[in-house]
Amino acid sequence: MEEIMTQMIKVVKSRYPYGETVERIKEKTKELGWSVIGEHDLAEKIGVKLTIIEVCNKDFARKALEKPENRWISAFMPCHFSVVENPDGVYVYCMNMGLFAKMAPPELGEVLSEVSKVDEEIVSSIL
């Protein structure tokens, strides 16, 4: 079970400080034509330096949700990037949409494959 969980989540160590990592993710998201629709700084509430950034692209979302039988994917929307400061550095966690694409019906899988490519570009901004 643990192996499946580690495959479902991508973990990337940022080469930038915490605040700059958050800003770079937001900037790259906008640069790629996506929207930052939420940002949750949870540090004060939970005692861990953690910001969750929610991003979405209305065109991809519309395609993904077009067929009623594919609307289960809405449980994973919008896309999230969690920026966390750990003792050994700043990390970004996000869903492995490429893996979801392989498990989804073909037409939904195509959309998720495209989302996965965008996620990779966003994450590349902190490498």
The first five atom37 places (N, CA, C, CB, O) and aatype in JSON, in Angstrom:
{
  "aatype": [12, 6, 6, 9, 12, 16, 5, 12, 9, 11, 19, 19, 11, 15, 1, 18, 14, 18, 7, 6, 16, 19, 6, 1, 9, 11, 6, 11, 16, 11, 6, 10, 7, 17, 15, 19, 9, 7, 6, 8, 3, 10, 0, 6, 11, 9, 7, 19, 11, 10, 16, 9, 9, 6, 19, 4, 2, 11, 3, 13, 0, 1, 11, 0, 10, 6, 11, 14, 6, 2, 1, 17, 9, 15, 0, 13, 12, 14, 4, 8, 13, 15, 19, 19, 6, 2, 14, 3, 7, 19, 18, 19, 18, 4, 12, 2, 12, 7, 10, 13, 0, 11, 12, 0, 14, 14, 6, 10, 7, 6, 19, 10, 15, 6, 19, 15, 11, 19, 3, 6, 6, 9, 19, 15, 15, 9, 10],
  "atom_mask": [
    [1, 1, 1, 1, 1],
    [1, 1, 1, 1, 1],
    [1, 1, 1, 1, 1],
    [1, 1, 1, 1, 1],
    [1, 1, 1, 1, 1],
    [1, 1, 1, 1, 1],
    [1, 1, 1, 1, 1],
    [1, 1, 1, 1, 1],
    [1, 1, 1, 1, 1],
    [1, 1, 1, 1, 1],
    [1, 1, 1, 1, 1],
    [1, 1, 1, 1, 1],
    [1, 1, 1, 1, 1],
    [1, 1, 1, 1, 1],
    [1, 1, 1, 1, 1],
    [1, 1, 1, 1, 1],
    [1, 1, 1, 1, 1],
    [1, 1, 1, 1, 1],
    [1, 1, 1, 0, 1],
    [1, 1, 1, 1, 1],
    [1, 1, 1, 1, 1],
    [1, 1, 1, 1, 1],
    [1, 1, 1, 1, 1],
    [1, 1, 1, 1, 1],
    [1, 1, 1, 1, 1],
    [1, 1, 1, 1, 1],
    [1, 1, 1, 1, 1],
    [1, 1, 1, 1, 1],
    [1, 1, 1, 1, 1],
    [1, 1, 1, 1, 1],
    [1, 1, 1, 1, 1],
    [1, 1, 1, 1, 1],
    [1, 1, 1, 0, 1],
    [1, 1, 1, 1, 1],
    [1, 1, 1, 1, 1],
    [1, 1, 1, 1, 1],
    [1, 1, 1, 1, 1],
    [1, 1, 1, 0, 1],
    [1, 1, 1, 1, 1],
    [1, 1, 1, 1, 1],
    [1, 1, 1, 1, 1],
    [1, 1, 1, 1, 1],
    [1, 1, 1, 1, 1],
    [1, 1, 1, 1, 1],
    [1, 1, 1, 1, 1],
    [1, 1, 1, 1, 1],
    [1, 1, 1, 0, 1],
    [1, 1, 1, 1, 1],
    [1, 1, 1, 1, 1],
    [1, 1, 1, 1, 1],
    [1, 1, 1, 1, 1],
    [1, 1, 1, 1, 1],
    [1, 1, 1, 1, 1],
    [1, 1, 1, 1, 1],
    [1, 1, 1, 1, 1],
    [1, 1, 1, 1, 1],
    [1, 1, 1, 1, 1],
    [1, 1, 1, 1, 1],
    [1, 1, 1, 1, 1],
    [1, 1, 1, 1, 1],
    [1, 1, 1, 1, 1],
    [1, 1, 1, 1, 1],
    [1, 1, 1, 1, 1],
    [1, 1, 1, 1, 1],
    [1, 1, 1, 1, 1],
    [1, 1, 1, 1, 1],
    [1, 1, 1, 1, 1],
    [1, 1, 1, 1, 1],
    [1, 1, 1, 1, 1],
    [1, 1, 1, 1, 1],
    [1, 1, 1, 1, 1],
    [1, 1, 1, 1, 1],
    [1, 1, 1, 1, 1],
    [1, 1, 1, 1, 1],
    [1, 1, 1, 1, 1],
    [1, 1, 1, 1, 1],
    [1, 1, 1, 1, 1],
    [1, 1, 1, 1, 1],
    [1, 1, 1, 1, 1],
    [1, 1, 1, 1, 1],
    [1, 1, 1, 1, 1],
    [1, 1, 1, 1, 1],
    [1, 1, 1, 1, 1],
    [1, 1, 1, 1, 1],
    [1, 1, 1, 1, 1],
    [1, 1, 1, 1, 1],
    [1, 1, 1, 1, 1],
    [1, 1, 1, 1, 1],
    [1, 1, 1, 0, 1],
    [1, 1, 1, 1, 1],
    [1, 1, 1, 1, 1],
    [1, 1, 1, 1, 1],
    [1, 1, 1, 1, 1],
    [1, 1, 1, 1, 1],
    [1, 1, 1, 1, 1],
    [1, 1, 1, 1, 1],
    [1, 1, 1, 1, 1],
    [1, 1, 1, 0, 1],
    [1, 1, 1, 1, 1],
    [1, 1, 1, 1, 1],
    [1, 1, 1, 1, 1],
    [1, 1, 1, 1, 1],
    [1, 1, 1, 1, 1],
    [1, 1, 1, 1, 1],
    [1, 1, 1, 1, 1],
    [1, 1, 1, 1, 1],
    [1, 1, 1, 1, 1],
    [1, 1, 1, 1, 1],
    [1, 1, 1, 0, 1],
    [1, 1, 1, 1, 1],
    [1, 1, 1, 1, 1],
    [1, 1, 1, 1, 1],
    [1, 1, 1, 1, 1],
    [1, 1, 1, 1, 1],
    [1, 1, 1, 1, 1],
    [1, 1, 1, 1, 1],
    [1, 1, 1, 1, 1],
    [1, 1, 1, 1, 1],
    [1, 1, 1, 1, 1],
    [1, 1, 1, 1, 1],
    [1, 1, 1, 1, 1],
    [1, 1, 1, 1, 1],
    [1, 1, 1, 1, 1],
    [1, 1, 1, 1, 1],
    [1, 1, 1, 1, 1],
    [1, 1, 1, 1, 1],
    [1, 1, 1, 1, 1]
  ],
  "atom_positions": [
    [[0.83, -1.21, 0.0], [0.0, 0.0, 0.0], [0.87, 1.26, 0.0], [-0.94, 0.0, 1.22], [0.58, 2.23, -0.71]],
    [[1.92, 1.24, 0.8], [2.79, 2.41, 0.88], [3.4, 2.73, -0.49], [3.89, 2.19, 1.92], [3.54, 3.9, -0.85]],
    [[3.77, 1.7, -1.24], [4.35, 1.9, -2.56], [3.37, 2.6, -3.5], [4.8, 0.56, -3.17], [3.75, 3.49, -4.25]],
    [[2.1, 2.2, -3.45], [1.08, 2.83, -4.29], [0.94, 4.3, -3.91], [-0.28, 2.1, -4.14], [0.85, 5.16, -4.78]],
    [[0.93, 4.58, -2.62], [0.79, 5.96, -2.16], [1.96, 6.82, -2.64], [0.68, 6.02, -0.64], [1.76, 7.96, -3.06]],
    [[3.17, 6.29, -2.57], [4.32, 7.08, -3.0], [4.32, 7.3, -4.5], [5.62, 6.39, -2.58], [4.89, 8.28, -4.98]],
    [[3.69, 6.42, -5.25], [3.57, 6.62, -6.7], [2.5, 7.66, -7.02], [3.25, 5.3, -7.39], [2.6, 8.35, -8.04]],
    [[1.5, 7.77, -6.19], [0.39, 8.7, -6.44], [0.77, 10.15, -6.21], [-0.79, 8.34, -5.57], [0.16, 11.06, -6.76]],
    [[1.79, 10.37, -5.38], [2.21, 11.72, -5.02], [3.61, 11.98, -5.54], [2.15, 11.93, -3.49], [4.52, 11.18, -5.32]],
    [[3.79, 13.1, -6.23], [5.13, 13.51, -6.66], [5.74, 14.37, -5.56], [5.08, 14.29, -8.02], [5.06, 15.21, -4.97]],
    [[7.0, 14.14, -5.29], [7.73, 14.9, -4.28], [8.96, 15.51, -4.95], [8.14, 13.99, -3.06], [9.77, 14.79, -5.54]],
    [[9.08, 16.82, -4.86], [10.19, 17.52, -5.5], [10.82, 18.47, -4.49], [9.73, 18.28, -6.77], [10.12, 19.26, -3.85]],
    [[12.13, 18.39, -4.35], [12.84, 19.31, -3.45], [13.14, 20.6, -4.22], [14.15, 18.67, -2.89], [13.72, 20.56, -5.31]],
    [[12.75, 21.72, -3.65], [12.99, 23.02, -4.28], [14.41, 23.48, -3.99], [11.97, 24.07, -3.77], [14.98, 23.17, -2.95]],
    [[14.97, 24.21, -4.92], [16.29, 24.79, -4.67], [16.16, 26.21, -4.13], [17.13, 24.79, -5.96], [17.17, 26.89, -3.92]],
    [[14.93, 26.66, -3.91], [14.67, 28.01, -3.45], [14.12, 28.0, -2.03], [13.7, 28.72, -4.4], [13.62, 26.98, -1.55]],
    [[14.22, 29.15, -1.35], [13.6, 29.25, -0.03], [12.07, 29.12, -0.14], [13.97, 30.59, 0.65], [11.5, 29.21, -1.22]],
    [[11.44, 28.92, 0.99], [10.0, 28.67, 1.07], [9.18, 29.72, 0.31], [9.57, 28.64, 2.52], [8.43, 29.37, -0.6]],
    [[9.3, 30.97, 0.69], [8.5, 32.03, 0.08], [8.71, 32.16, -1.41], [0.0, 0.0, 0.0], [7.76, 32.37, -2.17]],
    [[9.95, 32.03, -1.84], [10.25, 32.12, -3.27], [9.67, 30.93, -4.03], [11.76, 32.21, -3.5], [9.23, 31.07, -5.17]],
    [[9.67, 29.77, -3.4], [9.08, 28.58, -4.02], [7.59, 28.8, -4.27], [9.29, 27.33, -3.14], [7.08, 28.51, -5.35]],
    [[6.89, 29.32, -3.26], [5.46, 29.61, -3.4], [5.24, 30.59, -4.56], [4.89, 30.2, -2.08], [4.37, 30.36, -5.4]],
    [[6.02, 31.66, -4.6], [5.84, 32.67, -5.64], [6.16, 32.13, -7.03], [6.72, 33.88, -5.35], [5.45, 32.44, -7.99]],
    [[7.21, 31.33, -7.14], [7.58, 30.76, -8.45], [6.47, 29.85, -8.99], [8.91, 29.98, -8.34], [6.18, 29.86, -10.18]],
    [[5.88, 29.06, -8.11], [4.79, 28.18, -8.55], [3.61, 29.01, -9.05], [4.34, 27.25, -7.39], [3.03, 28.71, -10.1]],
    [[3.26, 30.05, -8.32], [2.14, 30.91, -8.74], [2.45, 31.62, -10.06], [1.82, 31.93, -7.66], [1.59, 31.7, -10.94]],
    [[3.66, 32.14, -10.19], [4.05, 32.84, -11.41], [4.03, 31.9, -12.62], [5.44, 33.46, -11.25], [3.5, 32.26, -13.68]],
    [[4.6, 30.71, -12.47], [4.65, 29.76, -13.58], [3.24, 29.32, -13.98], [5.51, 28.53, -13.21], [2.95, 29.16, -15.16]],
    [[2.38, 29.13, -12.99], [0.99, 28.76, -13.26], [0.33, 29.8, -14.16], [0.2, 28.62, -11.93], [-0.3, 29.46, -15.16]],
    [[0.47, 31.06, -13.79], [-0.14, 32.14, -14.57], [0.5, 32.26, -15.95], [-0.01, 33.47, -13.82], [-0.18, 32.5, -16.95]],
    [[1.82, 32.08, -16.0], [2.55, 32.15, -17.27], [2.03, 31.1, -18.26], [4.06, 31.95, -17.04], [2.03, 31.33, -19.47]],
    [[1.6, 29.95, -17.75], [1.1, 28.86, -18.59], [-0.38, 28.99, -18.92], [1.35, 27.54, -17.9], [-0.97, 28.1, -19.54]],
    [[-1.0, 30.11, -18.5], [-2.4, 30.36, -18.83], [-3.39, 29.72, -17.87], [0.0, 0.0, 0.0], [-4.58, 29.64, -18.17]],
    [[-2.9, 29.27, -16.74], [-3.76, 28.69, -15.72], [-4.06, 29.75, -14.67], [-3.11, 27.43, -15.06], [-3.43, 30.81, -14.65]],
    [[-5.03, 29.47, -13.8], [-5.41, 30.41, -12.75], [-5.04, 29.84, -11.38], [-6.91, 30.72, -12.81], [-5.2, 28.65, -11.12]],
    [[-4.55, 30.72, -10.52], [-4.38, 30.37, -9.11], [-5.71, 30.72, -8.46], [-3.15, 31.14, -8.42], [-6.06, 31.9, -8.34]],
    [[-6.46, 29.7, -8.05], [-7.81, 29.97, -7.53], [-7.87, 29.89, -6.0], [-8.8, 28.99, -8.13], [-8.92, 30.14, -5.41]],
    [[-6.76, 29.55, -5.38], [-6.73, 29.51, -3.93], [-5.31, 29.38, -3.42], [0.0, 0.0, 0.0], [-4.45, 28.77, -4.05]],
    [[-5.09, 29.96, -2.26], [-3.8, 29.83, -1.58], [-4.09, 29.78, -0.08], [-2.82, 31.02, -1.94], [-4.72, 30.68, 0.47]],
    [[-3.62, 28.74, 0.54], [-3.89, 28.53, 1.97], [-2.58, 28.42, 2.73], [-4.76, 27.27, 2.19], [-1.87, 27.42, 2.61]],
    [[-2.27, 29.46, 3.5], [-1.08, 29.44, 4.35], [-1.52, 28.87, 5.69], [-0.44, 30.89, 4.5], [-2.21, 29.54, 6.46]],
    [[-1.11, 27.65, 5.96], [-1.58, 26.94, 7.15], [-0.61, 26.98, 8.32], [-1.87, 25.52, 6.8], [-0.87, 26.34, 9.34]],
    [[0.49, 27.7, 8.2], [1.53, 27.7, 9.22], [0.99, 28.04, 10.61], [2.62, 28.69, 8.85], [1.28, 27.33, 11.58]],
    [[0.23, 29.11, 10.73], [-0.28, 29.51, 12.04], [-1.29, 28.52, 12.6], [-0.91, 30.89, 11.95], [-1.35, 28.31, 13.81]],
    [[-2.07, 27.92, 11.74], [-3.12, 27.01, 12.19], [-2.6, 25.66, 12.63], [-4.14, 26.82, 11.11], [-3.13, 25.06, 13.57]],
    [[-1.57, 25.15, 11.95], [-1.13, 23.78, 12.25], [0.3, 23.69, 12.77], [-1.26, 22.94, 11.03], [0.74, 22.61, 13.15]],
    [[1.02, 24.8, 12.78], [2.37, 24.78, 13.32], [3.42, 24.19, 12.39], [0.0, 0.0, 0.0], [4.53, 23.89, 12.83]],
    [[3.08, 24.01, 11.13], [4.02, 23.52, 10.12], [4.01, 24.55, 9.0], [3.63, 22.07, 9.58], [2.95, 25.01, 8.57]],
    [[5.2, 24.92, 8.52], [5.26, 25.89, 7.43], [4.77, 25.19, 6.17], [6.72, 26.45, 7.24], [5.5, 24.42, 5.54]],
    [[3.52, 25.48, 5.8], [2.84, 24.78, 4.71], [1.89, 25.74, 4.0], [2.06, 23.55, 5.25], [1.05, 26.39, 4.63]],
    [[2.03, 25.81, 2.69], [1.1, 26.57, 1.86], [0.56, 25.64, 0.78], [1.78, 27.83, 1.23], [1.33, 24.97, 0.09]],
    [[-0.75, 25.61, 0.64], [-1.39, 24.83, -0.41], [-1.86, 25.81, -1.48], [-2.58, 23.97, 0.14], [-2.62, 26.74, -1.21]],
    [[-1.4, 25.58, -2.7], [-1.76, 26.43, -3.84], [-2.69, 25.63, -4.73], [-0.48, 26.91, -4.63], [-2.35, 24.53, -5.18]],
    [[-3.88, 26.17, -4.99], [-4.87, 25.52, -5.86], [-4.84, 26.19, -7.22], [-6.3, 25.59, -5.23], [-4.95, 27.41, -7.33]],
    [[-4.7, 25.37, -8.26], [-4.64, 25.91, -9.62], [-5.64, 25.2, -10.51], [-3.21, 25.79, -10.19], [-5.98, 24.04, -10.28]],
    [[-6.11, 25.9, -11.55], [-7.1, 25.3, -12.45], [-7.01, 25.95, -13.82], [-8.52, 25.45, -11.86], [-6.58, 27.09, -13.97]],
    [[-7.44, 25.2, -14.8], [-7.6, 25.7, -16.16], [-9.02, 25.32, -16.58], [-6.51, 25.11, -17.16], [-9.35, 24.13, -16.67]],
    [[-9.84, 26.31, -16.84], [-11.26, 26.05, -17.11], [-11.47, 25.14, -18.31], [-12.0, 27.35, -17.32], [-12.41, 24.34, -18.33]],
    [[-10.62, 25.25, -19.32], [-10.79, 24.41, -20.52], [-10.52, 22.94, -20.21], [-9.87, 24.89, -21.64], [-11.28, 22.06, -20.63]],
    [[-9.44, 22.68, -19.48], [-9.14, 21.3, -19.08], [-10.23, 20.77, -18.14], [-7.76, 21.21, -18.4], [-10.66, 19.62, -18.27]],
    [[-10.66, 21.61, -17.21], [-11.7, 21.19, -16.26], [-12.99, 20.84, -17.0], [-11.97, 22.3, -15.21], [-13.63, 19.83, -16.7]],
    [[-13.36, 21.67, -17.94], [-14.59, 21.43, -18.71], [-14.5, 20.1, -19.47], [-14.84, 22.6, -19.7], [-15.45, 19.32, -19.47]],
    [[-13.36, 19.85, -20.12], [-13.18, 18.6, -20.86], [-13.22, 17.39, -19.92], [-11.85, 18.61, -21.63], [-13.83, 16.37, -20.23]],
    [[-12.56, 17.52, -18.78], [-12.5, 16.41, -17.83], [-13.88, 16.05, -17.28], [-11.56, 16.75, -16.67], [-14.16, 14.88, -17.03]],
    [[-14.72, 17.05, -17.1], [-16.03, 16.84, -16.48], [-17.17, 16.7, -17.49], [-16.34, 17.99, -15.55], [-18.34, 16.58, -17.11]],
    [[-16.83, 16.7, -18.75], [-17.84, 16.66, -19.81], [-18.8, 15.47, -19.68], [-17.16, 16.61, -21.16], [-20.01, 15.64, -19.76]],
    [[-18.26, 14.29, -19.48], [-19.09, 13.09, -19.38], [-19.41, 12.81, -17.91], [-18.39, 11.87, -20.03], [-18.51, 12.78, -17.08]],
    [[-20.69, 12.59, -17.59], [-21.06, 12.32, -16.2], [-20.28, 11.17, -15.56], [-22.53, 12.01, -16.13], [-19.97, 11.22, -14.37]],
    [[-19.96, 10.14, -16.34], [-19.25, 8.99, -15.77], [-17.79, 9.31, -15.4], [-19.28, 7.84, -16.75], [-17.14, 8.52, -14.73]],
    [[-17.29, 10.46, -15.84], [-15.91, 10.86, -15.5], [-15.85, 11.89, -14.37], [-15.22, 11.41, -16.72], [-14.77, 12.33, -14.0]],
    [[-16.98, 12.26, -13.84], [-17.01, 13.35, -12.87], [-16.44, 12.98, -11.51], [-18.41, 13.83, -12.7], [-16.33, 13.84, -10.63]],
    [[-16.08, 11.72, -11.32], [-15.39, 11.32, -10.1], [-14.07, 12.07, -9.95], [-15.14, 9.8, -10.09], [-13.57, 12.27, -8.85]],
    [[-13.5, 12.48, -11.1], [-12.21, 13.17, -11.06], [-12.34, 14.51, -10.33], [-11.68, 13.4, -12.49], [-11.33, 15.07, -9.9]],
    [[-13.54, 15.02, -10.18], [-13.74, 16.29, -9.48], [-13.26, 16.23, -8.03], [-15.21, 16.7, -9.51], [-12.97, 17.26, -7.43]],
    [[-13.18, 15.03, -7.47], [-12.67, 14.88, -6.1], [-11.19, 15.28, -6.02], [-12.84, 13.42, -5.61], [-10.68, 15.56, -4.93]],
    [[-10.52, 15.32, -7.16], [-9.11, 15.67, -7.2], [-8.88, 17.06, -7.78], [-8.34, 14.64, -8.01], [-7.75, 17.44, -8.11]],
    [[-9.96, 17.82, -7.91], [-9.88, 19.16, -8.47], [-10.11, 20.19, -7.37], [-10.9, 19.34, -9.62], [-10.83, 19.91, -6.41]],
    [[-9.53, 21.36, -7.5], [-8.55, 21.75, -8.49], [-7.21, 21.07, -8.21], [-8.39, 23.28, -8.52], [-7.05, 20.39, -7.19]],
    [[-6.26, 21.26, -9.1], [-4.91, 20.73, -8.86], [-4.3, 21.46, -7.66], [-4.0, 20.89, -10.14], [-4.49, 22.67, -7.5]],
    [[-3.58, 20.72, -6.85], [-2.96, 21.29, -5.65], [-1.45, 21.12, -5.7], [-3.52, 20.63, -4.39], [-0.93, 20.1, -6.14]],
    [[-0.76, 22.14, -5.24], [0.67, 22.06, -5.0], [0.86, 22.43, -3.53], [1.5, 23.01, -5.97], [0.52, 23.54, -3.13]],
    [[1.4, 21.52, -2.75], [1.67, 21.79, -1.35], [3.15, 22.12, -1.2], [1.27, 20.58, -0.45], [4.01, 21.32, -1.56]],
    [[3.43, 23.29, -0.66], [4.8, 23.71, -0.4], [5.03, 23.57, 1.1], [5.08, 25.19, -0.9], [4.32, 24.17, 1.91]],
    [[6.03, 22.76, 1.46], [6.28, 22.45, 2.87], [7.75, 22.68, 3.19], [5.87, 20.99, 3.19], [8.63, 22.3, 2.41]],
    [[8.0, 23.3, 4.33], [9.38, 23.44, 4.79], [9.68, 22.31, 5.76], [9.62, 24.83, 5.46], [9.12, 22.25, 6.86]],
    [[10.55, 21.42, 5.35], [11.01, 20.3, 6.17], [12.38, 20.64, 6.73], [11.05, 18.97, 5.36], [13.02, 21.58, 6.27]],
    [[12.85, 19.88, 7.73], [14.17, 20.17, 8.3], [15.3, 20.2, 7.26], [14.5, 19.16, 9.36], [16.27, 20.94, 7.43]],
    [[15.19, 19.41, 6.21], [16.27, 19.33, 5.21], [15.98, 20.15, 3.95], [16.5, 17.89, 4.83], [16.68, 19.99, 2.95]],
    [[14.98, 21.01, 3.98], [14.71, 21.86, 2.83], [13.24, 22.05, 2.54], [0.0, 0.0, 0.0], [12.38, 21.6, 3.29]],
    [[12.97, 22.72, 1.44], [11.6, 23.02, 1.01], [11.2, 21.99, -0.05], [11.48, 24.49, 0.45], [11.94, 21.73, -1.0]],
    [[10.01, 21.43, 0.13], [9.51, 20.41, -0.78], [8.16, 20.82, -1.36], [9.39, 19.05, -0.07], [7.39, 21.54, -0.72]],
    [[7.9, 20.34, -2.57], [6.6, 20.52, -3.21], [6.02, 19.14, -3.45], [6.71, 21.34, -4.55], [6.68, 18.25, -3.97]],
    [[4.76, 18.98, -3.05], [4.03, 17.72, -3.23], [2.84, 18.0, -4.14], [3.56, 17.12, -1.85], [2.16, 19.01, -3.99]],
    [[2.6, 17.1, -5.08], [1.42, 17.21, -5.94], [1.01, 15.82, -6.41], [1.69, 18.15, -7.15], [1.79, 14.88, -6.36]],
    [[-0.23, 15.72, -6.87], [-0.73, 14.44, -7.37], [0.01, 14.07, -8.66], [-2.26, 14.51, -7.63], [0.38, 14.93, -9.45]],
    [[0.22, 12.78, -8.84], [0.83, 12.27, -10.06], [-0.28, 12.06, -11.1], [1.62, 10.93, -9.79], [-0.82, 10.97, -11.22]],
    [[-0.6, 13.11, -11.83], [-1.68, 13.04, -12.81], [-1.35, 12.11, -13.97], [-2.0, 14.42, -13.34], [-2.26, 11.58, -14.61]],
    [[-0.08, 11.9, -14.24], [0.31, 10.94, -15.27], [-0.14, 9.54, -14.91], [0.0, 0.0, 0.0], [-0.56, 8.78, -15.77]],
    [[-0.04, 9.19, -13.63], [-0.5, 7.88, -13.16], [-2.02, 7.79, -13.26], [-0.05, 7.64, -11.71], [-2.56, 6.77, -13.7]],
    [[-2.72, 8.85, -12.85], [-4.18, 8.87, -12.97], [-4.59, 8.74, -14.43], [-4.75, 10.17, -12.36], [-5.59, 8.08, -14.73]],
    [[-3.84, 9.36, -15.33], [-4.16, 9.29, -16.76], [-4.14, 7.85, -17.25], [-3.16, 10.13, -17.57], [-4.97, 7.47, -18.08]],
    [[-3.22, 7.06, -16.75], [-3.11, 5.66, -17.18], [-4.27, 4.81, -16.66], [-1.79, 5.07, -16.69], [-4.63, 3.81, -17.28]],
    [[-4.86, 5.22, -15.53], [-5.94, 4.44, -14.93], [-7.33, 4.89, -15.4], [-5.87, 4.55, -13.42], [-8.31, 4.17, -15.22]],
    [[-7.4, 6.06, -16.0], [-8.69, 6.65, -16.38], [-9.16, 6.13, -17.74], [-8.58, 8.18, -16.42], [-8.36, 5.6, -18.52]],
    [[-10.46, 6.27, -18.01], [-10.96, 5.96, -19.36], [-10.19, 6.8, -20.39], [-12.5, 6.24, -19.46], [-9.71, 7.89, -20.06]],
    [[-10.06, 6.31, -21.63], [-9.2, 6.96, -22.63], [-9.4, 8.47, -22.81], [-9.41, 6.31, -23.93], [-8.42, 9.22, -22.8]],
    [[-10.63, 8.92, -22.98], [-10.84, 10.35, -23.23], [-10.46, 11.2, -22.02], [-12.29, 10.62, -23.62], [-9.92, 12.3, -22.19]],
    [[-10.72, 10.72, -20.82], [-10.31, 11.43, -19.62], [-8.8, 11.32, -19.44], [-11.05, 10.87, -18.37], [-8.15, 12.27, -19.02]],
    [[-8.26, 10.17, -19.77], [-6.82, 9.97, -19.68], [-6.04, 10.96, -20.53], [0.0, 0.0, 0.0], [-4.97, 11.42, -20.14]],
    [[-6.58, 11.28, -21.71], [-5.93, 12.26, -22.59], [-5.85, 13.63, -21.91], [-6.69, 12.37, -23.93], [-4.82, 14.3, -21.97]],
    [[-6.94, 14.03, -21.28], [-6.97, 15.32, -20.58], [-5.97, 15.3, -19.42], [-8.39, 15.65, -20.06], [-5.2, 16.24, -19.24]],
    [[-5.99, 14.23, -18.65], [-5.09, 14.13, -17.49], [-3.63, 14.08, -17.92], [-5.43, 12.9, -16.66], [-2.76, 14.58, -17.2]],
    [[-3.34, 13.5, -19.07], [-1.97, 13.5, -19.59], [-1.51, 14.92, -19.88], [-1.87, 12.64, -20.88], [-0.36, 15.28, -19.6]],
    [[-2.4, 15.73, -20.44], [-2.07, 17.13, -20.7], [-1.87, 17.9, -19.4], [-3.17, 17.8, -21.55], [-0.96, 18.71, -19.28]],
    [[-2.73, 17.64, -18.42], [-2.59, 18.27, -17.11], [-1.25, 17.88, -16.49], [-3.76, 17.87, -16.17], [-0.57, 18.72, -15.9]],
    [[-0.88, 16.63, -16.63], [0.39, 16.15, -16.1], [1.57, 16.91, -16.69], [0.55, 14.65, -16.37], [2.53, 17.23, -15.98]],
    [[1.51, 17.21, -17.98], [2.58, 17.97, -18.63], [2.68, 19.38, -18.05], [2.34, 18.04, -20.16], [3.78, 19.9, -17.84]],
    [[1.54, 19.99, -17.8], [1.53, 21.33, -17.21], [2.08, 21.27, -15.78], [0.1, 21.93, -17.21], [2.88, 22.12, -15.39]],
    [[1.65, 20.27, -15.02], [2.18, 20.1, -13.66], [3.7, 20.02, -13.68], [1.59, 18.84, -13.0], [4.38, 20.62, -12.85]],
    [[4.24, 19.26, -14.64], [5.7, 19.12, -14.76], [6.36, 20.47, -15.03], [6.05, 18.12, -15.89], [7.41, 20.77, -14.47]],
    [[5.75, 21.27, -15.89], [6.31, 22.59, -16.19], [6.27, 23.49, -14.96], [5.54, 23.25, -17.34], [7.21, 24.24, -14.7]],
    [[5.18, 23.42, -14.21], [5.07, 24.23, -13.0], [6.15, 23.82, -12.01], [3.67, 24.08, -12.36], [6.84, 24.67, -11.45]],
    [[6.3, 22.53, -11.79], [7.3, 22.03, -10.85], [8.72, 22.37, -11.32], [7.15, 20.5, -10.66], [9.61, 22.61, -10.5]],
    [[8.94, 22.39, -12.63], [10.29, 22.69, -13.14], [10.75, 24.09, -12.74], [10.31, 22.56, -14.66], [11.95, 24.37, -12.75]],
    [[9.82, 24.96, -12.39], [10.18, 26.33, -12.02], [10.9, 26.41, -10.68], [8.94, 27.19, -11.97], [11.45, 27.46, -10.34]],
    [[10.92, 25.32, -9.92], [11.58, 25.35, -8.61], [12.8, 24.43, -8.57], [10.6, 24.95, -7.52], [13.42, 24.27, -7.52]],
    [[13.14, 23.84, -9.7], [14.3, 22.93, -9.75], [15.58, 23.69, -10.03], [14.09, 21.85, -10.81], [16.65, 23.08, -10.1]]
  ]
}
